[in-house]
mmCIF file of C-alpha atoms and ligand atoms in Angstrom:
data_model
loop_
_atom_site.group_PDB
_atom_site.id
_atom_site.type_symbol
_atom_site.label_atom_id
_atom_site.label_comp_id
_atom_site.label_asym_id
_atom_site.label_seq_id
_atom_site.Cartn_x
_atom_site.Cartn_y
_atom_site.Cartn_z
ATOM 1 C CA MET Q 1 101.651 -0.919 74.138
ATOM 2 C CA HIS Q 2 99.775 -4.029 72.999
ATOM 3 C CA THR Q 3 99.199 -5.375 69.489
ATOM 4 C CA ALA Q 4 95.719 -6.048 68.095
ATOM 5 C CA ALA Q 5 94.739 -9.064 66.016
ATOM 6 C CA ILE Q 6 91.627 -9.943 64.024
ATOM 7 C CA THR Q 7 90.494 -13.385 65.158
ATOM 8 C CA GLY Q 8 87.056 -13.698 63.557
ATOM 9 C CA THR Q 9 84.825 -12.276 60.851
ATOM 10 C CA GLY Q 10 81.202 -12.878 59.925
ATOM 11 C CA VAL Q 11 78.840 -11.925 57.095
ATOM 12 C CA PHE Q 12 75.050 -11.749 57.211
ATOM 13 C CA THR Q 13 73.639 -12.074 53.685
ATOM 14 C CA PRO Q 14 69.996 -10.933 53.304
ATOM 15 C CA PRO Q 15 67.473 -13.499 52.068
ATOM 16 C CA HIS Q 16 66.548 -11.878 48.720
ATOM 17 C CA ALA Q 17 68.766 -11.499 45.648
ATOM 18 C CA ILE Q 18 67.886 -9.223 42.711
ATOM 19 C CA SER Q 19 69.610 -9.915 39.384
ATOM 20 C CA ASN Q 20 70.399 -7.093 36.949
ATOM 21 C CA ASP Q 21 67.707 -8.451 34.609
ATOM 22 C CA GLU Q 22 65.030 -8.350 37.330
ATOM 23 C CA LEU Q 23 66.121 -4.881 38.422
ATOM 24 C CA VAL Q 24 66.159 -3.450 34.913
ATOM 25 C CA GLU Q 25 62.789 -5.020 34.065
ATOM 26 C CA ALA Q 26 61.230 -3.269 37.088
ATOM 27 C CA PHE Q 27 62.972 0.017 36.299
ATOM 28 C CA ASN Q 28 61.824 -0.065 32.679
ATOM 29 C CA ALA Q 29 58.232 -0.830 33.740
ATOM 30 C CA TYR Q 30 58.455 2.201 36.063
ATOM 31 C CA ALA Q 31 59.844 4.324 33.196
ATOM 32 C CA ASP Q 32 56.991 3.191 30.901
ATOM 33 C CA ARG Q 33 54.407 4.149 33.543
ATOM 34 C CA ARG Q 34 55.978 7.597 33.992
ATOM 35 C CA ASN Q 35 56.207 8.121 30.253
ATOM 36 C CA ALA Q 36 52.562 7.084 29.769
ATOM 37 C CA GLU Q 37 51.744 9.806 32.327
ATOM 38 C CA GLY Q 38 53.648 12.276 30.111
ATOM 39 C CA ALA Q 39 56.948 12.574 32.007
ATOM 40 C CA ASP Q 40 58.930 15.546 30.688
ATOM 41 C CA PRO Q 41 61.712 14.854 29.938
ATOM 42 C CA PRO Q 42 60.866 11.195 29.309
ATOM 43 C CA VAL Q 43 62.460 8.612 31.617
ATOM 44 C CA PRO Q 44 64.989 6.599 29.546
ATOM 45 C CA HIS Q 45 65.252 2.825 29.880
ATOM 46 C CA SER Q 46 68.035 1.194 31.860
ATOM 47 C CA SER Q 47 70.079 -1.704 30.500
ATOM 48 C CA ALA Q 48 71.501 -4.788 32.215
ATOM 49 C CA ASP Q 49 74.408 -4.768 29.754
ATOM 50 C CA PHE Q 50 75.289 -1.195 30.764
ATOM 51 C CA VAL Q 51 75.130 -2.061 34.461
ATOM 52 C CA ARG Q 52 77.453 -5.057 34.090
ATOM 53 C CA SER Q 53 79.968 -3.327 31.849
ATOM 54 C CA ALA Q 54 80.017 0.023 33.753
ATOM 55 C CA SER Q 55 80.230 -1.464 37.247
ATOM 56 C CA GLY Q 56 80.925 -5.216 37.236
ATOM 57 C CA ILE Q 57 77.753 -5.726 39.316
ATOM 58 C CA GLU Q 58 75.561 -8.704 38.377
ATOM 59 C CA SER Q 59 73.296 -9.058 41.402
ATOM 60 C CA ARG Q 60 72.605 -7.605 44.849
ATOM 61 C CA TYR Q 61 70.950 -8.734 48.106
ATOM 62 C CA VAL Q 62 68.183 -6.731 49.786
ATOM 63 C CA MET Q 63 66.130 -6.932 52.964
ATOM 64 C CA ASP Q 64 62.924 -6.444 50.933
ATOM 65 C CA LYS Q 65 62.667 -7.353 47.276
ATOM 66 C CA GLU Q 66 58.966 -6.916 46.574
ATOM 67 C CA GLY Q 67 58.851 -3.165 47.349
ATOM 68 C CA VAL Q 68 61.986 -2.462 45.325
ATOM 69 C CA LEU Q 69 60.691 -4.300 42.249
ATOM 70 C CA ASP Q 70 57.142 -2.914 42.392
ATOM 71 C CA PRO Q 71 57.079 -0.348 39.532
ATOM 72 C CA ALA Q 72 54.390 1.590 41.425
ATOM 73 C CA ARG Q 73 56.643 1.882 44.499
ATOM 74 C CA MET Q 74 60.377 1.357 43.752
ATOM 75 C CA PHE Q 75 61.339 1.431 47.416
ATOM 76 C CA PRO Q 76 61.787 -1.322 50.026
ATOM 77 C CA ARG Q 77 59.053 -2.070 52.540
ATOM 78 C CA LEU Q 78 60.795 -2.037 55.906
ATOM 79 C CA PRO Q 79 57.994 -1.409 58.399
ATOM 80 C CA GLU Q 80 58.826 0.568 61.502
ATOM 81 C CA ARG Q 81 59.354 -1.646 64.520
ATOM 82 C CA ALA Q 82 58.047 -1.123 68.034
ATOM 83 C CA ASP Q 83 60.550 0.134 70.608
ATOM 84 C CA ASP Q 84 60.510 -3.230 72.382
ATOM 85 C CA GLU Q 85 61.434 -5.142 69.183
ATOM 86 C CA PRO Q 86 65.049 -5.477 67.979
ATOM 87 C CA SER Q 87 65.814 -2.818 65.390
ATOM 88 C CA LEU Q 88 66.561 -4.034 61.865
ATOM 89 C CA MET Q 89 70.214 -2.983 61.949
ATOM 90 C CA ALA Q 90 70.698 -4.731 65.288
ATOM 91 C CA GLU Q 91 69.088 -7.921 63.962
ATOM 92 C CA MET Q 92 71.335 -8.003 60.885
ATOM 93 C CA ALA Q 93 74.439 -7.157 62.919
ATOM 94 C CA LEU Q 94 73.624 -9.841 65.468
ATOM 95 C CA ASP Q 95 73.755 -12.603 62.857
ATOM 96 C CA ALA Q 96 77.134 -11.416 61.522
ATOM 97 C CA ALA Q 97 78.449 -10.879 65.064
ATOM 98 C CA ARG Q 98 77.547 -14.397 66.186
ATOM 99 C CA LYS Q 99 79.385 -15.857 63.174
ATOM 100 C CA ALA Q 100 82.464 -13.713 63.901
ATOM 101 C CA LEU Q 101 82.436 -14.620 67.616
ATOM 102 C CA ALA Q 102 82.115 -18.337 66.767
ATOM 103 C CA GLU Q 103 85.054 -18.113 64.358
ATOM 104 C CA ALA Q 104 87.106 -16.276 66.992
ATOM 105 C CA GLY Q 105 86.063 -18.719 69.730
ATOM 106 C CA VAL Q 106 85.134 -15.747 71.921
ATOM 107 C CA ASP Q 107 82.120 -15.525 74.249
ATOM 108 C CA ALA Q 108 80.026 -12.405 73.755
ATOM 109 C CA ALA Q 109 80.394 -11.683 77.472
ATOM 110 C CA ASP Q 110 84.152 -11.264 76.965
ATOM 111 C CA ILE Q 111 83.716 -8.429 74.455
ATOM 112 C CA ASP Q 112 84.536 -5.055 76.102
ATOM 113 C CA CYS Q 113 83.506 -2.757 73.288
ATOM 114 C CA VAL Q 114 80.971 -2.905 70.445
ATOM 115 C CA ILE Q 115 81.260 -0.383 67.617
ATOM 116 C CA CYS Q 116 78.438 -0.132 65.098
ATOM 117 C CA ALA Q 117 80.260 1.473 62.182
ATOM 118 C CA ALA Q 118 77.938 2.092 59.222
ATOM 119 C CA SER Q 119 76.912 4.666 56.619
ATOM 120 C CA ASN Q 120 73.450 5.239 58.075
ATOM 121 C CA HIS Q 121 71.941 4.656 61.476
ATOM 122 C CA GLU Q 122 68.364 3.700 62.060
ATOM 123 C CA ARG Q 123 67.827 6.317 64.751
ATOM 124 C CA ALA Q 124 69.679 9.098 66.513
ATOM 125 C CA TYR Q 125 69.788 7.436 69.935
ATOM 126 C CA PRO Q 126 70.135 5.247 71.912
ATOM 127 C CA ALA Q 127 73.071 3.978 69.834
ATOM 128 C CA VAL Q 128 72.301 0.881 67.770
ATOM 129 C CA ALA Q 129 75.626 -0.475 69.071
ATOM 130 C CA ILE Q 130 74.293 -0.422 72.645
ATOM 131 C CA GLU Q 131 71.247 -2.422 71.567
ATOM 132 C CA ILE Q 132 73.554 -4.939 69.852
ATOM 133 C CA GLN Q 133 75.716 -5.088 73.004
ATOM 134 C CA GLN Q 134 72.618 -5.920 75.045
ATOM 135 C CA LEU Q 135 71.168 -8.459 72.575
ATOM 136 C CA LEU Q 136 74.537 -10.233 72.380
ATOM 137 C CA GLY Q 137 75.192 -10.137 76.111
ATOM 138 C CA ALA Q 138 78.470 -8.299 75.562
ATOM 139 C CA GLY Q 139 80.177 -6.357 78.342
ATOM 140 C CA GLY Q 140 81.876 -2.972 78.474
ATOM 141 C CA PHE Q 141 80.520 -0.175 76.337
ATOM 142 C CA ALA Q 142 79.261 0.473 72.812
ATOM 143 C CA PHE Q 143 78.893 3.362 70.417
ATOM 144 C CA ASP Q 144 77.924 4.169 66.833
ATOM 145 C CA MET Q 145 80.162 5.775 64.264
ATOM 146 C CA ASN Q 146 79.690 6.865 60.664
ATOM 147 C CA VAL Q 147 82.351 7.525 58.051
ATOM 148 C CA ALA Q 148 80.199 6.416 55.102
ATOM 149 C CA CYS Q 149 81.935 3.742 52.985
ATOM 150 C CA SER Q 150 85.000 3.838 55.231
ATOM 151 C CA SER Q 151 83.077 3.204 58.465
ATOM 152 C CA ALA Q 152 84.323 -0.372 58.943
ATOM 153 C CA THR Q 153 88.033 0.357 58.461
ATOM 154 C CA PHE Q 154 87.805 3.497 60.614
ATOM 155 C CA GLY Q 155 86.018 1.301 63.183
ATOM 156 C CA ILE Q 156 88.833 -1.269 63.014
ATOM 157 C CA GLN Q 157 91.405 1.492 63.581
ATOM 158 C CA THR Q 158 89.381 2.790 66.557
ATOM 159 C CA ALA Q 159 89.091 -0.697 68.076
ATOM 160 C CA ALA Q 160 92.763 -1.526 67.388
ATOM 161 C CA ASP Q 161 93.849 1.759 68.992
ATOM 162 C CA MET Q 162 91.868 0.970 72.151
ATOM 163 C CA ILE Q 163 93.369 -2.526 72.291
ATOM 164 C CA ARG Q 164 96.863 -1.106 71.724
ATOM 165 C CA ALA Q 165 96.344 1.451 74.496
ATOM 166 C CA GLY Q 166 94.977 -1.194 76.877
ATOM 167 C CA SER Q 167 91.560 0.383 77.480
ATOM 168 C CA VAL Q 168 89.810 -2.718 76.054
ATOM 169 C CA ARG Q 169 90.949 -6.321 75.514
ATOM 170 C CA ARG Q 170 88.401 -7.484 72.947
ATOM 171 C CA ALA Q 171 86.263 -5.462 70.546
ATOM 172 C CA LEU Q 172 83.570 -6.170 67.998
ATOM 173 C CA VAL Q 173 83.106 -3.928 64.953
ATOM 174 C CA VAL Q 174 79.778 -4.489 63.169
ATOM 175 C CA SER Q 175 78.691 -2.859 59.908
ATOM 176 C CA PRO Q 176 75.015 -3.432 59.099
ATOM 177 C CA GLU Q 177 74.444 -1.605 55.807
ATOM 178 C CA ILE Q 178 70.841 -1.175 54.627
ATOM 179 C CA CYS Q 179 71.839 0.611 51.440
ATOM 180 C CA SER Q 180 68.489 -0.203 49.791
ATOM 181 C CA ALA Q 181 66.898 2.441 52.029
ATOM 182 C CA HIS Q 182 69.117 5.347 50.945
ATOM 183 C CA LEU Q 183 69.277 4.430 47.251
ATOM 184 C CA GLU Q 184 66.965 6.175 44.758
ATOM 185 C CA TRP Q 185 65.762 3.130 42.822
ATOM 186 C CA ARG Q 186 63.974 5.443 40.335
ATOM 187 C CA ASP Q 187 67.215 7.090 39.154
ATOM 188 C CA ARG Q 188 68.712 5.245 36.175
ATOM 189 C CA ASP Q 189 72.212 6.586 36.840
ATOM 190 C CA CYS Q 190 72.501 4.865 40.203
ATOM 191 C CA HIS Q 191 69.599 2.405 40.678
ATOM 192 C CA PHE Q 192 71.927 -0.585 40.240
ATOM 193 C CA ILE Q 193 74.675 0.471 42.624
ATOM 194 C CA PHE Q 194 73.821 -0.765 46.115
ATOM 195 C CA GLY Q 195 72.853 -3.851 48.112
ATOM 196 C CA ASP Q 196 72.256 -4.754 51.776
ATOM 197 C CA VAL Q 197 74.498 -6.825 54.067
ATOM 198 C CA ALA Q 198 76.049 -6.863 57.552
ATOM 199 C CA THR Q 199 79.611 -7.716 58.521
ATOM 200 C CA ALA Q 200 81.356 -8.209 61.851
ATOM 201 C CA VAL Q 201 84.997 -8.305 62.916
ATOM 202 C CA VAL Q 202 86.358 -9.497 66.281
ATOM 203 C CA LEU Q 203 89.625 -7.922 67.445
ATOM 204 C CA GLU Q 204 91.637 -9.150 70.415
ATOM 205 C CA ARG Q 205 94.890 -8.433 72.162
ATOM 206 C CA GLU Q 206 97.465 -10.425 70.170
ATOM 207 C CA ALA Q 207 98.913 -11.927 73.373
ATOM 208 C CA ASP Q 208 95.456 -13.358 74.229
ATOM 209 C CA ALA Q 209 95.119 -14.919 70.785
ATOM 210 C CA ALA Q 210 98.394 -16.870 70.522
ATOM 211 C CA ALA Q 211 96.484 -20.156 70.411
ATOM 212 C CA LYS Q 212 94.399 -19.042 67.397
ATOM 213 C CA ASP Q 213 94.876 -18.550 63.690
ATOM 214 C CA ARG Q 214 94.655 -14.786 63.346
ATOM 215 C CA TRP Q 215 95.518 -11.619 61.451
ATOM 216 C CA THR Q 216 97.909 -9.341 63.300
ATOM 217 C CA VAL Q 217 96.954 -5.704 62.707
ATOM 218 C CA GLU Q 218 100.373 -4.279 61.808
ATOM 219 C CA SER Q 219 99.095 -0.755 61.319
ATOM 220 C CA THR Q 220 96.100 1.284 60.203
ATOM 221 C CA ARG Q 221 95.796 4.593 58.321
ATOM 222 C CA CYS Q 222 92.730 6.816 57.949
ATOM 223 C CA ALA Q 223 92.422 9.926 55.797
ATOM 224 C CA THR Q 224 89.617 12.307 54.804
ATOM 225 C CA GLN Q 225 89.218 15.147 52.324
ATOM 226 C CA PHE Q 226 85.934 17.034 52.012
ATOM 227 C CA SER Q 227 83.934 16.569 48.811
ATOM 228 C CA ASN Q 228 80.298 17.068 47.824
ATOM 229 C CA ASN Q 229 80.517 14.476 45.051
ATOM 230 C CA ILE Q 230 78.888 11.764 47.181
ATOM 231 C CA ARG Q 231 76.251 13.242 49.443
ATOM 232 C CA ASN Q 232 72.966 12.603 51.265
ATOM 233 C CA ASN Q 233 71.291 15.672 52.781
ATOM 234 C CA ASP Q 234 68.787 13.817 54.950
ATOM 235 C CA GLY Q 235 69.074 14.463 58.661
ATOM 236 C CA PHE Q 236 67.152 15.401 61.767
ATOM 237 C CA LEU Q 237 66.981 19.122 60.916
ATOM 238 C CA ARG Q 238 64.783 18.259 57.974
ATOM 239 C CA ARG Q 239 61.733 18.243 60.245
ATOM 240 C CA THR Q 240 62.374 21.850 61.191
ATOM 241 C CA ARG Q 241 62.117 23.061 57.616
ATOM 242 C CA ASP Q 242 59.006 24.151 55.779
ATOM 243 C CA ALA Q 243 59.434 22.243 52.520
ATOM 244 C CA MET Q 244 58.855 18.550 53.210
ATOM 245 C CA GLU Q 245 58.403 17.530 49.590
ATOM 246 C CA ASP Q 246 60.002 14.379 48.132
ATOM 247 C CA ARG Q 247 63.479 15.797 47.502
ATOM 248 C CA ARG Q 248 66.022 13.831 45.459
ATOM 249 C CA ASP Q 249 68.933 15.044 47.599
ATOM 250 C CA MET Q 250 67.492 13.261 50.651
ATOM 251 C CA GLN Q 251 68.758 10.000 49.132
ATOM 252 C CA PHE Q 252 72.230 8.991 47.921
ATOM 253 C CA VAL Q 253 73.472 11.402 45.241
ATOM 254 C CA GLN Q 254 76.783 11.184 43.421
ATOM 255 C CA GLU Q 255 78.796 12.575 40.549
ATOM 256 C CA GLY Q 256 79.973 9.097 39.597
ATOM 257 C CA ARG Q 257 82.508 10.180 36.956
ATOM 258 C CA LYS Q 258 84.121 12.756 39.259
ATOM 259 C CA VAL Q 259 84.237 10.227 42.096
ATOM 260 C CA PHE Q 260 85.916 7.772 39.778
ATOM 261 C CA LYS Q 261 88.545 10.300 38.668
ATOM 262 C CA GLU Q 262 89.242 11.894 42.066
ATOM 263 C CA VAL Q 263 89.128 8.872 44.356
ATOM 264 C CA LEU Q 264 91.469 6.658 42.304
ATOM 265 C CA PRO Q 265 94.597 8.833 42.766
ATOM 266 C CA LEU Q 266 93.632 9.526 46.395
ATOM 267 C CA VAL Q 267 93.420 5.822 47.216
ATOM 268 C CA SER Q 268 96.503 4.796 45.233
ATOM 269 C CA ARG Q 269 98.572 7.504 46.981
ATOM 270 C CA HIS Q 270 97.112 6.577 50.366
ATOM 271 C CA ILE Q 271 98.038 2.908 50.029
ATOM 272 C CA ALA Q 272 101.518 3.714 48.657
ATOM 273 C CA GLY Q 273 102.090 6.138 51.570
ATOM 274 C CA HIS Q 274 100.873 3.633 54.160
ATOM 275 C CA LEU Q 275 103.156 0.894 52.811
ATOM 276 C CA ALA Q 276 106.147 3.258 52.555
ATOM 277 C CA GLU Q 277 105.711 4.418 56.175
ATOM 278 C CA GLU Q 278 105.662 0.788 57.274
ATOM 279 C CA GLY Q 279 108.677 -0.134 55.148
ATOM 280 C CA VAL Q 280 106.582 -2.725 53.296
ATOM 281 C CA ALA Q 281 107.133 -3.177 49.560
ATOM 282 C CA ALA Q 282 104.015 -3.639 47.428
ATOM 283 C CA SER Q 283 105.563 -6.904 46.201
ATOM 284 C CA GLU Q 284 105.237 -8.218 49.779
ATOM 285 C CA LEU Q 285 101.430 -7.910 49.691
ATOM 286 C CA ARG Q 286 99.836 -11.268 49.022
ATOM 287 C CA ARG Q 287 96.273 -9.946 48.904
ATOM 288 C CA LEU Q 288 94.301 -6.721 48.519
ATOM 289 C CA TRP Q 289 90.755 -6.617 49.911
ATOM 290 C CA LEU Q 290 89.425 -3.419 48.377
ATOM 291 C CA HIS Q 291 86.227 -1.419 48.766
ATOM 292 C CA GLN Q 292 83.621 -2.870 46.437
ATOM 293 C CA ALA Q 293 82.052 -0.098 44.339
ATOM 294 C CA ASN Q 294 83.241 -0.643 40.792
ATOM 295 C CA LYS Q 295 85.309 -3.375 39.149
ATOM 296 C CA ALA Q 296 87.212 -1.014 36.846
ATOM 297 C CA MET Q 297 88.159 1.093 39.879
ATOM 298 C CA ASN Q 298 89.498 -1.951 41.720
ATOM 299 C CA ASP Q 299 91.360 -3.182 38.635
ATOM 300 C CA TYR Q 300 93.022 0.241 38.368
ATOM 301 C CA ILE Q 301 93.972 0.423 42.054
ATOM 302 C CA GLY Q 302 95.320 -3.138 42.001
ATOM 303 C CA ARG Q 303 97.506 -2.350 38.976
ATOM 304 C CA LYS Q 304 98.691 0.944 40.487
ATOM 305 C CA VAL Q 305 99.523 -0.529 43.908
ATOM 306 C CA LEU Q 306 101.158 -3.752 42.722
ATOM 307 C CA GLY Q 307 102.784 -2.192 39.639
ATOM 308 C CA ARG Q 308 101.481 -5.063 37.496
ATOM 309 C CA GLU Q 309 98.260 -6.861 36.582
ATOM 310 C CA PRO Q 310 96.928 -8.585 39.750
ATOM 311 C CA GLU Q 311 96.891 -12.389 39.523
ATOM 312 C CA PRO Q 312 93.466 -14.046 39.750
ATOM 313 C CA GLY Q 313 92.463 -14.230 43.411
ATOM 314 C CA GLU Q 314 95.064 -11.692 44.515
ATOM 315 C CA GLN Q 315 92.488 -8.907 44.626
ATOM 316 C CA PRO Q 316 89.150 -10.627 45.147
ATOM 317 C CA ASN Q 317 85.927 -8.893 44.138
ATOM 318 C CA ILE Q 318 82.545 -9.695 45.623
ATOM 319 C CA LEU Q 319 80.643 -6.821 44.018
ATOM 320 C CA GLN Q 320 79.381 -9.035 41.196
ATOM 321 C CA ASP Q 321 77.188 -10.826 43.804
ATOM 322 C CA TYR Q 322 76.661 -8.144 46.489
ATOM 323 C CA ALA Q 323 76.971 -4.829 44.531
ATOM 324 C CA ASN Q 324 78.267 -1.880 46.572
ATOM 325 C CA THR Q 325 77.509 -2.550 50.234
ATOM 326 C CA SER Q 326 79.185 0.624 51.448
ATOM 327 C CA SER Q 327 81.572 0.052 54.360
ATOM 328 C CA ALA Q 328 80.934 -3.706 54.461
ATOM 329 C CA GLY Q 329 82.341 -4.456 50.983
ATOM 330 C CA SER Q 330 86.052 -4.802 51.785
ATOM 331 C CA ILE Q 331 85.166 -6.814 54.912
ATOM 332 C CA ILE Q 332 83.026 -9.272 52.900
ATOM 333 C CA ALA Q 333 85.979 -9.728 50.517
ATOM 334 C CA PHE Q 334 88.327 -10.239 53.498
ATOM 335 C CA SER Q 335 85.952 -12.641 55.242
ATOM 336 C CA LYS Q 336 85.201 -14.778 52.173
ATOM 337 C CA HIS Q 337 88.572 -14.683 50.384
ATOM 338 C CA SER Q 338 91.301 -15.053 52.995
ATOM 339 C CA ASP Q 339 92.170 -18.701 52.433
ATOM 340 C CA GLY Q 340 95.521 -19.796 51.072
ATOM 341 C CA LEU Q 341 97.722 -17.253 52.844
ATOM 342 C CA ALA Q 342 100.629 -18.732 54.794
ATOM 343 C CA PRO Q 343 101.881 -17.538 58.192
ATOM 344 C CA GLY Q 344 103.875 -14.336 57.660
ATOM 345 C CA ASP Q 345 101.939 -13.381 54.505
ATOM 346 C CA ARG Q 346 100.712 -9.801 54.406
ATOM 347 C CA GLY Q 347 97.529 -8.310 53.029
ATOM 348 C CA LEU Q 348 95.783 -4.955 53.005
ATOM 349 C CA ILE Q 349 92.121 -4.111 53.587
ATOM 350 C CA CYS Q 350 91.205 -0.740 52.058
ATOM 351 C CA SER Q 351 87.900 1.113 51.911
ATOM 352 C CA PHE Q 352 87.095 4.446 50.312
ATOM 353 C CA GLY Q 353 84.080 6.583 49.560
ATOM 354 C CA ALA Q 354 82.014 9.541 50.707
ATOM 355 C CA GLY Q 355 83.742 12.240 52.678
ATOM 356 C CA TYR Q 356 85.989 11.572 50.755
ATOM 357 C CA SER Q 357 87.394 8.996 53.144
ATOM 358 C CA VAL Q 358 90.040 6.276 52.851
ATOM 359 C CA GLY Q 359 90.926 3.692 55.489
ATOM 360 C CA SER Q 360 93.596 0.987 55.212
ATOM 361 C CA VAL Q 361 94.453 -1.896 57.528
ATOM 362 C CA LEU Q 362 97.731 -3.788 57.045
ATOM 363 C CA VAL Q 363 97.489 -7.350 58.382
ATOM 364 C CA THR Q 364 99.852 -10.330 58.669
ATOM 365 C CA ARG Q 365 98.679 -13.936 58.783
ATOM 366 C CA ARG Q 366 99.725 -15.791 61.950
ATOM 367 C CA ALA Q 367 99.092 -19.430 62.793
ATOM 368 C CA ALA Q 368 98.067 -20.780 66.179
ATOM 369 C CA ALA Q 369 101.075 -21.604 68.381
ATOM 370 C CA ALA Q 370 101.580 -25.387 68.424
HETATM 371 N N1 COA W 401 71.405 2.077 31.720
HETATM 372 C C1 COA W 401 71.795 2.510 30.494
HETATM 373 N N2 COA W 401 72.513 3.634 30.291
HETATM 374 C C2 COA W 401 72.870 4.341 31.365
HETATM 375 C C3 COA W 401 72.516 3.950 32.671
HETATM 376 C C4 COA W 401 71.744 2.776 32.817
HETATM 377 N N3 COA W 401 71.372 2.333 34.027
HETATM 378 N N4 COA W 401 73.022 4.850 33.542
HETATM 379 C C5 COA W 401 73.664 5.764 32.824
HETATM 380 N N5 COA W 401 73.571 5.482 31.504
HETATM 381 C C6 COA W 401 74.135 6.234 30.378
HETATM 382 C C7 COA W 401 74.351 7.686 30.739
HETATM 383 O O1 COA W 401 73.188 8.443 30.552
HETATM 384 C C8 COA W 401 75.460 8.084 29.783
HETATM 385 O O2 COA W 401 74.914 8.323 28.530
HETATM 386 P P1 COA W 401 75.494 9.504 27.597
HETATM 387 O O3 COA W 401 76.926 9.112 27.312
HETATM 388 O O4 COA W 401 74.612 9.440 26.402
HETATM 389 O O5 COA W 401 75.404 10.742 28.406
HETATM 390 C C9 COA W 401 76.302 6.810 29.678
HETATM 391 O O6 COA W 401 75.418 5.732 30.060
HETATM 392 C C10 COA W 401 77.498 6.821 30.598
HETATM 393 O O7 COA W 401 77.066 7.196 31.917
HETATM 394 P P2 COA W 401 78.064 7.517 33.072
HETATM 395 O O8 COA W 401 77.287 7.886 34.305
HETATM 396 O O9 COA W 401 79.126 8.448 32.606
HETATM 397 O O10 COA W 401 78.677 6.030 33.309
HETATM 398 P P3 COA W 401 80.015 5.598 33.973
HETATM 399 O O11 COA W 401 80.790 4.840 32.985
HETATM 400 O O12 COA W 401 80.696 6.696 34.724
HETATM 401 O O13 COA W 401 79.502 4.548 35.086
HETATM 402 C C11 COA W 401 79.220 4.471 37.493
HETATM 403 C C12 COA W 401 78.659 4.971 36.156
HETATM 404 C C13 COA W 401 78.378 5.046 38.601
HETATM 405 C C14 COA W 401 79.142 2.953 37.504
HETATM 406 C C15 COA W 401 80.696 4.924 37.635
HETATM 407 O O14 COA W 401 80.824 6.303 37.389
HETATM 408 C C16 COA W 401 81.267 4.667 39.026
HETATM 409 O O15 COA W 401 81.317 3.543 39.490
HETATM 410 N N6 COA W 401 81.772 5.719 39.690
HETATM 411 C C17 COA W 401 82.360 5.610 41.013
HETATM 412 C C18 COA W 401 81.283 5.366 41.976
HETATM 413 C C19 COA W 401 81.743 5.218 43.381
HETATM 414 O O16 COA W 401 82.764 4.670 43.683
HETATM 415 N N7 COA W 401 80.945 5.721 44.248
HETATM 416 C C20 COA W 401 81.159 5.566 45.611
HETATM 417 C C21 COA W 401 79.845 5.266 46.190
HETATM 418 S S1 COA W 401 80.029 4.798 47.830
#
């Protein structure tokens, strides 16, 4: 049995940011248009103050800003690409992957397995991961997986398990999340929630990485429990049905309050159980990199797990800048806020969301052997 270690991470940040003020201005212009047309019931205005105080989100990045902010459209323009062009997810993942490989000091050719773990996939097949494998010049094999907001941590567990078992030596887990394309920007209750991004994580056999600064993957835990409270009914069977009208349930739909109430205890119990099984006290955790959906949720989980108010920087949030980026959120936090931990320090990456699903990865900082 081998041990797996994370040796590199990378983040691709899309070129366009949308502030709450810009977003709300566009939404309210859309609402005014609908109301002038006699919408019944009328479409109420959104408010930047509400968005900030309810979620902690201040801005988000998107692959197309103009389409999202056009009150006559309210949807990104992401033109279909020809089959001989790189797909959009592959292009985003490639940027993050190259950064992660550079940080790890690993050649793409030495990667044995590419997992594209994301909430949505651009097509049914061939797997986006196989396209990324080819564009990168990686070896081995590749496949797609989807566990909604927990895709990246479930992908890390999958990669770590293969490294532990010896079937691969080095793996790359990429999470290109184009959340702007499954968000209903015309729905006031959720129009502020999501943003686009891509993340990448390189995992290697610990014994191969002794000369590198790294994060030993001590253990991983995944759990799921079925719920309809976060759902998207779109899928390939849609084309076989008679009614092809613009249906709201073909985009992201959630019962935000129920999610809030039900997911918090699930996640707190999951983390406590994972730590207990590993014989790790919460007081030994130097950092928590949590899923990035809602600041109040993260504050609650941090307090519950640590048994006290988290110190500044102990539980970094990135959602104020990126919004909810589905499975990529906890990996952005991990990638951007891992400095300052000493060799032997422990931290926990934890994602949660639709399914419901929860994935946690317990890591220990290790320094390069002198
Ligand atoms: N602008 C102004 N007011 C708004 C608004 C907006 N954009 N959206 C909703 N409101 C109003 C509501 O209509 C409601 O008004 P009412 O009290 O008169 O009925 C009030 O604000 C509160 O709305 P509510 O939806 O209950 O807000 P909330 O405090 O639950 O916050 C979320 C909404 C979505 C931010 C919050 O529920 C959440 O983060 N849930 C968890 C989401 C999550 O983790 N999802 C996982 C996705 S992967």
